[in-house]
Protein backbone atom coordinates (compact mmCIF):
# COMPACT_ATOMS: atom_id res chain seq x y z
CA MET A 1 38.11 71.82 67.51
CA SER A 2 36.67 70.69 64.18
CA GLU A 3 35.37 67.17 63.65
CA SER A 4 38.25 66.36 61.30
CA PHE A 5 40.69 66.65 64.19
CA THR A 6 39.02 63.84 66.08
CA ILE A 7 39.14 61.23 63.31
CA GLY A 8 42.69 60.05 63.93
CA ALA A 9 46.26 61.02 64.58
CA ASP A 10 47.26 60.97 60.90
CA ASN A 11 44.39 63.26 59.97
CA ALA A 12 45.24 65.61 62.85
CA LYS A 13 48.81 65.89 61.56
CA PHE A 14 47.47 66.58 58.07
CA GLN A 15 45.15 69.34 59.33
CA LEU A 16 47.98 70.96 61.29
CA ARG A 17 50.22 70.94 58.24
CA ILE A 18 47.44 72.43 56.09
CA SER A 19 46.69 75.25 58.57
CA THR A 20 50.38 76.04 59.01
CA GLY A 21 51.06 76.04 55.27
CA ALA A 22 47.99 78.16 54.50
CA ALA A 23 48.99 80.79 57.04
CA ARG A 24 52.53 80.89 55.65
CA LEU A 25 51.31 81.29 52.05
CA ALA A 26 48.86 84.02 53.07
CA GLY A 27 51.58 85.94 54.87
CA ASP A 28 49.53 85.77 58.06
CA ILE A 29 52.40 85.82 60.55
CA ALA A 30 50.30 85.74 63.71
CA ASN A 31 48.24 82.72 62.62
CA PHE A 32 51.32 81.01 61.19
CA LYS A 33 53.17 81.31 64.51
CA GLU A 34 50.15 80.00 66.43
CA ALA A 35 49.56 77.09 64.04
CA ALA A 36 53.26 76.20 63.84
CA GLU A 37 53.66 76.18 67.62
CA ALA A 38 50.54 74.03 68.11
CA GLY A 39 51.60 71.69 65.32
CA GLY A 40 55.13 71.36 66.65
CA LYS A 41 53.96 70.51 70.16
CA TYR A 42 51.45 67.98 68.85
CA LEU A 43 53.98 66.20 66.64
CA LEU A 44 56.55 66.05 69.45
CA GLN A 45 54.06 64.69 71.97
CA SER A 46 52.87 61.98 69.57
CA ALA A 47 56.21 61.31 67.86
CA GLU A 48 56.69 57.67 66.90
CA SER A 49 59.80 58.16 64.80
CA THR A 50 62.75 60.50 64.42
CA ALA A 51 61.03 61.96 61.34
CA ASP A 52 58.05 63.03 63.47
CA ALA A 53 60.38 64.51 66.09
CA THR A 54 62.37 66.41 63.45
CA GLU A 55 59.21 67.82 61.86
CA GLY A 56 57.76 68.77 65.25
CA LEU A 57 60.87 70.60 66.40
CA THR A 58 61.18 72.28 62.99
CA LEU A 59 57.65 73.69 63.30
CA LEU A 60 58.20 74.73 66.90
CA THR A 61 61.41 76.54 65.98
CA ALA A 62 59.83 78.15 62.92
CA SER A 63 57.07 79.58 65.13
CA GLY A 64 59.64 81.57 67.09
CA ALA A 65 58.62 79.97 70.41
CA ASN A 66 62.18 79.93 71.78
CA LEU A 67 61.37 78.68 75.31
CA ALA A 68 59.17 75.84 74.03
CA ALA A 69 61.79 74.95 71.41
CA SER A 70 64.66 74.81 73.93
CA ASN A 71 62.56 72.73 76.35
CA ALA A 72 61.70 70.32 73.54
CA ALA A 73 65.37 70.06 72.56
CA GLU A 74 66.34 69.27 76.16
CA ARG A 75 63.68 66.57 76.33
CA LEU A 76 64.86 64.98 73.09
CA ILE A 77 68.40 64.83 74.50
CA LEU A 78 67.21 63.14 77.69
CA ASP A 79 65.27 60.65 75.58
CA GLY A 80 68.39 59.96 73.53
CA TRP A 81 66.98 61.34 70.26
CA ILE A 82 70.02 63.26 69.06
CA SER A 83 69.67 62.77 65.29
CA PRO A 84 66.49 64.92 64.93
CA LEU A 85 68.31 67.74 66.69
CA THR A 86 71.47 67.63 64.61
CA GLU A 87 69.40 67.21 61.43
CA LEU A 88 67.41 70.35 62.23
CA ILE A 89 70.41 72.42 63.34
CA SER A 90 72.27 71.53 60.15
CA THR A 91 69.59 73.49 58.23
CA PHE A 92 70.07 76.70 60.24
CA ASP A 93 71.42 79.71 58.37
CA PHE A 94 72.40 82.71 60.47
CA SER A 95 73.35 84.88 57.50
CA ASN A 96 69.82 86.31 57.79
CA ILE A 97 68.82 87.37 61.30
CA SER A 98 65.49 89.02 60.48
CA ARG A 99 63.51 85.76 60.49
CA ILE A 100 60.98 85.17 63.27
CA SER A 101 62.69 81.85 64.02
CA PHE A 102 66.10 83.42 64.74
CA GLN A 103 65.86 83.52 68.54
CA ALA A 104 64.31 80.04 68.72
CA GLU A 105 67.13 78.69 66.56
CA LEU A 106 69.67 80.24 68.92
CA SER A 107 67.89 78.61 71.88
CA VAL A 108 67.97 75.15 70.26
CA LEU A 109 71.61 75.61 69.29
CA ARG A 110 72.56 76.51 72.88
CA VAL A 111 70.91 73.34 74.18
CA ALA A 112 72.13 70.87 71.56
CA GLY A 113 75.13 72.50 69.90
CA GLU A 114 77.52 70.23 71.81
CA PHE A 115 76.39 67.28 69.64
CA LEU A 116 77.19 68.91 66.29
CA PRO A 117 79.86 67.65 63.89
CA VAL A 118 82.79 70.06 63.65
CA SER A 119 81.92 71.14 60.09
CA ILE A 120 78.39 72.26 61.03
CA ALA A 121 79.52 73.91 64.27
CA ASP A 122 82.24 75.83 62.41
CA ARG A 123 79.81 77.06 59.72
CA LEU A 124 77.20 78.32 62.19
CA LEU A 125 79.73 79.90 64.53
CA SER A 126 81.44 81.65 61.61
CA GLN A 127 78.09 83.12 60.58
CA LEU A 128 77.41 84.32 64.12
CA LEU A 129 80.88 85.87 64.34
CA ASP A 130 80.19 87.68 61.05
CA ARG A 131 77.01 89.08 62.59
CA LEU A 132 78.96 90.30 65.61
CA ASN A 133 81.62 91.94 63.44
CA ALA A 134 79.35 93.60 60.85
CA PRO A 135 79.85 97.42 60.94
CA GLY A 136 77.14 99.28 62.81
CA ASN A 137 75.38 96.11 63.87
CA TRP A 138 75.24 97.07 67.53
CA ARG A 139 73.47 100.32 66.71
CA SER A 140 70.71 98.71 64.66
CA TYR A 141 67.69 96.62 65.49
CA PRO A 142 67.48 93.64 65.89
CA MET A 143 71.20 93.09 66.57
CA ARG A 144 71.09 95.38 69.59
CA ASN A 145 68.63 93.02 71.27
CA TYR A 146 70.22 89.81 69.98
CA LYS A 147 73.80 90.55 71.04
CA ALA A 148 73.55 88.87 74.44
CA GLU A 149 71.92 85.75 73.00
CA ILE A 150 74.48 85.47 70.21
CA LEU A 151 77.41 85.76 72.63
CA ARG A 152 75.88 83.18 74.95
CA THR A 153 75.27 80.82 72.02
CA VAL A 154 78.81 81.21 70.67
CA CYS A 155 80.29 80.33 74.06
CA SER A 156 77.89 77.39 74.55
CA VAL A 157 78.87 75.75 71.24
CA TYR A 158 82.56 76.59 71.69
CA LEU A 159 83.78 73.06 72.49
CA SER A 160 82.21 71.60 69.33
CA ALA A 161 84.26 73.86 67.05
CA SER A 162 87.65 73.32 65.44
CA SER A 163 90.76 74.81 67.05
CA GLN A 164 90.86 77.54 64.38
CA ILE A 165 87.30 78.69 65.07
CA ARG A 166 87.91 78.49 68.83
CA SER A 167 90.84 80.85 68.42
CA GLU A 168 88.71 83.23 66.33
CA ILE A 169 85.99 83.17 69.00
CA ARG A 170 88.44 84.10 71.76
CA THR A 171 89.89 86.88 69.61
CA ASN A 172 86.42 88.24 68.82
CA ILE A 173 85.33 88.19 72.44
CA ILE A 174 88.50 90.03 73.48
CA THR A 175 88.10 92.81 70.93
CA ILE A 176 84.33 93.25 70.71
CA ASN A 177 82.72 96.53 71.70
CA PRO A 178 84.91 97.83 74.54
CA GLY A 179 82.22 99.61 76.53
CA GLU A 180 82.22 98.88 80.25
CA GLU A 181 78.77 97.27 80.23
CA ASP A 182 79.67 95.08 77.25
CA LEU A 183 82.94 94.05 78.86
CA GLN A 184 81.28 93.01 82.09
CA TYR A 185 78.72 90.87 80.30
CA THR A 186 81.09 89.40 77.71
CA TYR A 187 83.73 88.44 80.25
CA SER A 188 81.19 86.87 82.57
CA LEU A 189 80.23 84.60 79.67
CA LEU A 190 83.76 83.65 78.73
CA SER A 191 84.75 82.90 82.32
CA GLU A 192 81.78 80.58 82.76
CA LEU A 193 81.54 78.83 79.40
CA ILE A 194 85.06 78.71 77.94
CA PRO A 195 87.48 76.41 79.82
CA ASP A 196 90.23 78.33 81.61
CA ALA A 197 92.97 76.17 80.07
CA GLU A 198 91.96 77.27 76.54
CA TRP A 199 93.27 80.79 77.03
CA THR A 200 96.86 81.41 75.93
CA GLU A 201 99.16 83.72 77.86
CA ASN A 202 99.06 86.26 75.01
CA GLU A 203 95.26 86.26 75.04
CA LEU A 204 95.23 86.82 78.79
CA LYS A 205 97.57 89.79 78.27
CA GLU A 206 95.16 91.18 75.68
CA LEU A 207 92.26 90.75 78.08
CA ARG A 208 94.17 92.73 80.67
CA SER A 209 95.26 95.45 78.27
CA ILE A 210 91.79 96.10 76.87
CA VAL A 211 90.54 96.77 80.39
CA ASN A 212 93.47 99.08 81.12
CA ASP A 213 93.18 100.89 77.76
CA ASN A 214 89.53 101.68 78.43
CA CYS A 215 90.32 102.91 81.95
CA ILE A 216 87.73 100.74 83.63
CA SER A 217 87.91 98.59 86.71
CA MET A 218 88.78 94.93 86.23
CA PRO A 219 85.53 92.91 85.86
CA GLN A 220 85.02 90.35 88.61
CA SER A 221 84.79 87.49 86.11
CA LEU A 222 88.22 88.40 84.69
CA GLN A 223 89.74 88.54 88.16
CA ILE A 224 88.34 85.04 88.76
CA LEU A 225 89.76 83.79 85.44
CA PHE A 226 93.23 85.21 86.15
CA ALA A 227 93.21 83.81 89.69
CA ARG A 228 92.42 80.29 88.49
CA ARG A 229 95.42 80.45 86.15
CA SER A 230 98.00 82.06 88.43
CA GLU A 231 99.10 81.66 92.04
CA GLU A 232 100.25 85.28 91.99
CA GLU A 233 96.78 86.45 90.96
CA ARG A 234 95.20 84.34 93.70
CA SER A 235 97.44 86.11 96.19
CA LYS A 236 96.05 89.45 94.99
CA LEU A 237 92.52 88.13 95.26
CA LEU A 238 93.15 87.10 98.87
CA GLU A 239 93.14 90.79 99.80
CA LYS A 240 89.52 91.09 98.64
CA LEU A 241 88.23 87.94 100.29
CA PRO A 242 87.10 89.21 103.70
CA THR A 243 84.75 91.82 102.22
CA GLU A 244 83.99 90.43 98.73
CA PHE A 245 84.08 86.69 99.35
CA THR A 246 80.68 85.99 97.74
CA TRP A 247 82.33 86.26 94.29
CA ALA A 248 86.09 86.17 95.00
CA LEU A 249 86.01 82.60 96.36
CA LYS A 250 85.26 81.42 92.80
CA GLY A 251 88.88 82.17 91.94
CA PHE A 252 90.10 79.46 94.34
CA PRO A 253 89.67 75.87 93.07
CA ASP A 254 90.94 74.65 96.44
CA TRP A 255 89.71 76.57 99.49
CA SER A 256 92.44 75.03 101.64
CA GLU A 257 94.77 77.61 100.03
CA ILE A 258 92.96 80.29 102.02
CA PRO A 259 94.82 81.04 105.29
CA ILE A 260 92.89 80.40 108.48
CA GLU A 261 93.12 84.09 109.45
CA ILE A 262 91.24 85.15 106.30
CA ALA A 263 88.86 82.21 106.62
CA SER A 264 88.07 83.38 110.15
CA GLU A 265 87.14 86.85 108.85
CA ILE A 266 84.88 85.29 106.21
CA VAL A 267 83.22 83.11 108.86
CA ASP A 268 82.56 86.22 110.97
CA GLN A 269 81.00 87.97 107.93
CA CYS A 270 78.77 84.93 107.26
CA VAL A 271 77.67 84.89 110.90
CA VAL A 272 76.76 88.59 110.80
CA GLU A 273 74.71 88.21 107.60
CA LEU A 274 72.95 85.03 108.76
CA LYS A 275 72.03 86.61 112.10
CA LYS A 276 70.47 89.56 110.25
CA ILE A 277 68.40 87.16 108.16
CA MET A 278 67.46 85.08 111.21
CA SER A 279 66.27 88.24 112.95
CA GLU A 280 64.00 89.01 109.99
CA LEU A 281 62.72 85.43 109.87
CA LYS A 282 61.72 85.60 113.54
CA LYS A 283 59.61 88.64 112.67
CA GLY A 284 57.93 86.70 109.86
CA VAL A 285 59.78 88.54 107.09
CA PHE A 286 60.87 86.07 104.42
CA SER A 287 64.39 86.30 103.03
CA SER A 288 66.02 83.87 100.62
CA GLY A 289 69.43 85.52 100.79
CA GLY A 290 70.95 83.19 103.37
CA PHE A 291 71.97 80.40 101.01
CA PRO A 292 75.49 81.59 99.98
CA TYR A 293 76.37 82.48 103.57
CA LEU A 294 75.06 79.18 104.94
CA THR A 295 76.96 77.09 102.39
CA CYS A 296 80.14 79.12 102.83
CA LEU A 297 79.92 78.85 106.64
CA ILE A 298 79.45 75.06 106.52
CA HIS A 299 82.40 74.74 104.13
CA PHE A 300 84.79 76.63 106.41
CA ASN A 301 83.37 74.95 109.52
CA LEU A 302 84.41 71.63 107.98
CA LEU A 303 87.76 72.94 106.71
CA TYR A 304 88.85 74.68 109.93
CA PRO A 305 87.11 73.16 113.00
CA THR A 306 88.88 75.58 115.38
CA ILE A 307 86.97 78.56 113.95
CA SER A 308 83.68 76.75 113.31
CA LYS A 309 80.35 78.31 114.20
CA TRP A 310 77.98 75.34 114.08
CA GLU A 311 75.57 77.02 116.49
CA VAL A 312 74.73 79.58 113.78
CA VAL A 313 74.10 76.80 111.24
CA LEU A 314 71.81 75.10 113.76
CA GLY A 315 69.99 78.35 114.46
CA TYR A 316 69.37 78.99 110.78
CA LEU A 317 68.15 75.44 110.15
CA SER A 318 65.70 75.78 113.03
CA LEU A 319 64.06 78.77 111.30
CA GLY A 320 64.11 77.81 107.61
CA PRO A 321 63.08 78.75 105.03
CA LEU A 322 62.79 75.22 103.73
CA THR A 323 63.29 75.62 100.00
CA SER A 324 65.33 73.33 97.82
CA GLN A 325 67.45 76.24 96.56
CA ASN A 326 68.45 77.23 100.08
CA LEU A 327 68.88 73.85 101.72
CA SER A 328 70.02 71.46 99.03
CA PRO A 329 73.55 72.84 98.41
CA ALA A 330 74.21 73.27 102.13
CA LEU A 331 72.91 69.84 103.13
CA SER A 332 74.68 68.24 100.18
CA LEU A 333 77.93 69.68 101.52
CA LEU A 334 77.18 68.17 104.93
CA ALA A 335 76.41 64.86 103.25
CA ASP A 336 79.74 64.62 101.43
CA HIS A 337 81.72 65.48 104.57
CA ASN A 338 79.55 64.10 107.38
CA HIS A 339 82.39 61.79 108.47
CA GLN A 340 84.37 64.89 109.53
CA LEU A 341 81.79 65.95 112.11
CA ASP A 342 82.50 65.36 115.77
CA PRO A 343 79.87 63.33 117.71
CA TYR A 344 78.45 66.41 119.47
CA THR A 345 77.94 68.40 116.23
CA ARG A 346 76.53 65.36 114.44
CA LYS A 347 74.00 64.84 117.24
CA ALA A 348 73.01 68.53 117.32
CA LEU A 349 72.50 68.68 113.55
CA ARG A 350 70.51 65.45 113.63
CA GLU A 351 68.22 66.87 116.33
CA ALA A 352 67.70 70.10 114.35
CA LEU A 353 66.74 68.13 111.27
CA GLU A 354 64.49 65.85 113.33
CA LYS A 355 62.50 68.93 114.39
CA LEU A 356 62.10 69.94 110.76
CA ARG A 357 60.93 66.43 109.88
CA ARG A 358 58.27 66.53 112.61
CA LYS A 359 56.95 69.95 111.64
CA LYS A 360 56.38 69.01 108.00
CA GLU A 361 53.43 71.14 106.82
CA THR A 362 53.74 73.75 109.58
CA VAL A 363 57.42 74.44 109.01
CA PHE A 364 58.41 77.89 107.73
CA LEU A 365 57.97 77.09 104.03
CA PHE A 366 58.00 79.27 100.94
CA PRO A 367 57.97 76.80 98.05
CA SER A 368 56.96 77.98 94.59
CA SER A 369 55.41 74.61 93.79
CA ASN A 370 54.54 71.24 95.28
CA LYS A 371 57.53 69.75 93.49
CA GLU A 372 59.87 72.24 95.19
CA LYS A 373 58.23 71.47 98.52
CA GLU A 374 58.80 67.74 98.01
CA SER A 375 62.39 68.42 97.04
CA ALA A 376 62.94 70.41 100.24
CA PHE A 377 61.50 67.60 102.36
CA ALA A 378 63.68 65.11 100.47
CA ALA A 379 66.75 67.22 101.29
CA VAL A 380 65.91 67.16 104.99
CA GLU A 381 65.21 63.42 104.97
CA TYR A 382 68.46 62.77 103.13
CA ALA A 383 70.63 64.75 105.52
CA TYR A 384 68.86 63.25 108.54
CA TRP A 385 69.50 59.71 107.34
CA LEU A 386 73.16 60.50 106.69
CA LEU A 387 73.65 61.96 110.17
CA SER A 388 71.82 59.01 111.75
CA ASN A 389 73.88 56.25 110.15
CA GLU A 390 77.58 55.61 110.42
CA SER A 391 77.55 53.76 107.09
CA PRO A 392 74.96 55.42 104.83
CA THR A 393 73.66 53.32 101.97
CA PRO A 394 74.34 54.29 98.36
CA ALA A 395 70.70 55.25 97.82
CA GLU A 396 70.75 57.51 100.86
CA ARG A 397 73.87 59.25 99.55
CA ALA A 398 72.28 59.77 96.14
CA ILE A 399 68.86 61.12 97.06
CA LEU A 400 69.70 64.83 96.86
CA SER A 401 71.38 64.66 93.48
CA GLY A 402 68.41 63.35 91.48
CA TYR A 403 66.75 65.66 88.97
CA SER A 404 63.38 64.43 90.15
CA PRO A 405 62.03 65.03 93.69
CA GLU A 406 59.57 62.20 93.04
CA MET A 407 62.50 59.87 92.46
CA ALA A 408 64.17 61.03 95.67
CA LEU A 409 61.06 60.45 97.74
CA ALA A 410 60.43 57.08 96.10
CA VAL A 411 63.91 55.93 97.04
CA LEU A 412 63.41 57.15 100.60
CA LYS A 413 60.43 54.80 100.90
CA LEU A 414 62.61 51.79 100.11
CA LYS A 415 63.53 50.81 103.65
CA ALA A 416 65.93 47.91 103.22
CA LEU A 417 68.81 49.19 101.12
CA ASN A 418 71.87 47.72 102.81
CA ASN A 419 72.34 45.44 99.82
CA PRO A 420 73.11 47.53 96.69
CA ASP A 421 71.36 44.93 94.52
CA GLU A 422 68.09 46.01 96.14
CA ILE A 423 68.53 49.44 94.57
CA VAL A 424 68.21 47.81 91.16
CA GLU A 425 65.09 45.95 92.21
CA GLY A 426 63.61 49.05 93.83
CA ILE A 427 63.96 51.35 90.83
CA SER A 428 63.41 48.94 87.94
CA GLY A 429 59.80 50.08 87.75
CA TYR A 430 60.91 53.62 86.92
CA ILE A 431 63.08 52.74 83.94
CA ALA A 432 60.18 52.56 81.51
CA ALA A 433 58.64 55.84 82.71
CA SER A 434 57.74 58.23 79.91
CA ASP A 435 58.97 61.24 81.87
CA PRO A 436 62.65 61.73 80.91
CA THR A 437 63.36 63.71 84.09
CA LEU A 438 62.35 60.65 86.11
CA ASN A 439 64.75 58.52 84.11
CA ALA A 440 67.38 61.21 84.69
CA GLY A 441 66.93 60.72 88.42
CA VAL A 442 67.40 56.97 87.97
CA VAL A 443 70.62 57.47 86.01
CA GLU A 444 72.00 59.79 88.68
CA LEU A 445 71.07 57.39 91.45
CA LEU A 446 72.76 54.48 89.71
CA ALA A 447 75.87 56.51 88.89
CA LEU A 448 76.27 57.70 92.47
CA SER A 449 75.58 54.20 93.75
CA LEU A 450 78.80 53.04 92.12
CA ARG A 451 80.48 54.70 95.12
CA ALA A 452 79.04 51.97 97.35
CA LYS A 453 81.45 50.27 99.71
CA HIS A 454 80.12 46.90 98.56
CA ARG A 455 79.97 47.53 94.83
CA SER A 456 77.22 45.81 92.89
CA THR A 457 77.75 44.55 89.35
CA ALA A 458 73.97 44.68 88.92
CA ILE A 459 74.06 48.47 89.28
CA LYS A 460 76.63 48.88 86.53
CA SER A 461 74.81 46.38 84.36
CA LEU A 462 71.55 48.34 84.65
CA LEU A 463 73.36 51.62 84.02
CA SER A 464 74.96 50.10 80.91
CA THR A 465 71.53 49.02 79.68
CA ILE A 466 70.13 52.54 80.13
CA ILE A 467 73.09 54.03 78.24
CA GLN A 468 72.51 51.59 75.38
CA ASN A 469 68.80 52.47 75.25
CA SER A 470 68.88 56.25 75.72
CA GLY A 471 72.45 56.84 74.56
CA GLU A 472 73.46 60.48 74.67
CA GLY A 473 70.72 61.37 77.14
CA ALA A 474 72.19 59.08 79.80
CA LEU A 475 75.76 60.14 78.99
CA ALA A 476 74.84 63.82 79.29
CA ILE A 477 73.37 63.18 82.74
CA LEU A 478 76.43 61.16 83.80
CA SER A 479 78.75 63.98 82.75
CA ARG A 480 76.78 66.42 84.93
CA VAL A 481 76.68 64.12 87.95
CA VAL A 482 80.17 62.70 88.21
CA ASN A 483 82.58 65.40 89.36
CA ALA A 484 86.18 64.80 90.48
CA GLN A 485 85.17 64.34 94.13
CA ILE A 486 82.68 61.61 93.25
CA PHE A 487 84.89 60.02 90.60
CA LYS A 488 87.76 59.34 92.99
CA ASP A 489 85.44 57.19 95.13
CA PHE A 490 84.80 54.76 92.27
CA HIS A 491 86.61 51.44 91.93
CA ALA A 492 89.37 51.52 89.30
CA GLU A 493 87.39 49.19 87.03
CA ASP A 494 84.34 51.48 87.19
CA GLN A 495 86.49 54.57 86.57
CA ASN A 496 87.86 53.05 83.37
CA TRP A 497 84.39 51.95 82.25
CA LEU A 498 82.92 55.40 82.87
CA LEU A 499 85.78 57.23 81.12
CA HIS A 500 85.40 54.95 78.10
CA ALA A 501 81.64 55.62 77.93
CA LEU A 502 81.99 59.41 78.24
CA SER A 503 84.95 59.60 75.85
CA ASN A 504 82.91 57.97 73.09
CA SER A 505 80.02 60.42 73.40
CA GLN A 506 78.84 62.48 70.44
CA SER A 507 78.83 65.51 72.74
CA ALA A 508 81.92 67.72 72.71
CA ILE A 509 81.15 68.87 76.25
CA THR A 510 80.79 65.30 77.55
CA ARG A 511 84.09 64.31 75.90
CA TRP A 512 85.79 67.36 77.40
CA LYS A 513 84.48 66.46 80.86
CA ALA A 514 85.91 62.96 80.41
CA GLN A 515 89.31 64.53 79.70
CA GLN A 516 89.01 66.63 82.87
CA LEU A 517 88.13 63.55 84.95
CA ARG A 518 91.08 61.64 83.50
CA ALA A 519 93.45 64.54 84.24
CA ASN A 520 92.18 64.89 87.81
CA ALA A 521 92.48 61.14 88.36
CA SER A 522 96.11 61.28 87.21
CA LYS A 523 96.88 64.08 89.68
CA MET A 524 95.34 62.14 92.56
CA THR A 525 97.43 59.03 91.84
CA LYS A 526 100.76 60.89 91.75
């Protein structure tokens, strides 16, 4: 690094701007991309104002570094810096897709498009729809490679658009490129990213007819979409459950609709698959494929105790592998329903987890990083505490849900948590942390702590303070954390407060989630 870079931050910024501008003027694309990426990262790391953040993200996006740009956009959201994002996105122009920044711009738009004003969202989505509809586009480079990213982006920004553009998007997705491969991919996007309730009956008929007209089998994602909308379609999907339950169960919002006879067949299938995996594990052959079967088995064990196979769950837990991806969803399910366990099963599960706690470093572990390893240990600790206490504390209930394993482990070290006010005291030191993911863990912990039997006004007060300071970042986290199951456990006063906060968000997705929570709350009170 030259001496000029060490003189001061202002001079470093100047040098980065000079090198980036010189490369651009010289037409030196390789050096421009390198200088722009380095400059963008530097400005973002040292940003003291929204102007610095905007300039940094602009450079990073211009360099074409789509992963770095999307990560930076996510971090700005968690920090509550929404204005630099919307300011940058408002300058995007997708009428020209040959620029080196095109993919990076799509990445940033996918992350932050939910915060756009309707006018900007409509303009950008209209441009992307034009790109999709241009004659011959799919046969030419670069559209052939960009198609998947454009479709994903359109669906991700969907809720920020006006009703007219939303209708155009659905129409375009229905009619675009009716090849089997394209249908499968397109419909998997629409079923995941466009709310089911948005689809009209006529549009659903068109979806069905385009599949029939092209003489192809009904994509799984479409079967799931139809099943969520129709009891008759769910009845048809029941026939596929015993053998294709790993995807077909997604069509059932409420698994209690599934008859015990079919549930019993699914349980038997889960047992067969888990025993195969357990046999491989005993031979020292690692397999990560047990997670969906383990979670499904626990779910039906809780739903239908007469067909439960807890001994298989215990056997799998005794072998591992202890990774957060495998254990967290399954143990989280146990955590939310631990009160349904009979004393014998509770004791057996507690003993199995106690063995895992004692083994620690020697347990059958395949973590990809120390952070994942810590998260796996936190999951075990969390479930063990829940199964050991009749009245788990709010912090104990919240440990698994934090974004940050460090936050989870820190909370575990706080021994005396019977008084919810102590949660506030215990985590106050983390609020000022520079790492936004750590603050995300704090927000989740506080939000989930509102479920406490002895509610603490101090918790809500601290959560309110964080929302005021980080704004949309905290609201985005809240909207991810608080599902219908969690929301119903809140006091009425806290429900109203939370709905008010989410409903006033700049994010279209957060506002939509608030509507869903309000609708679910109304159903539960009827």
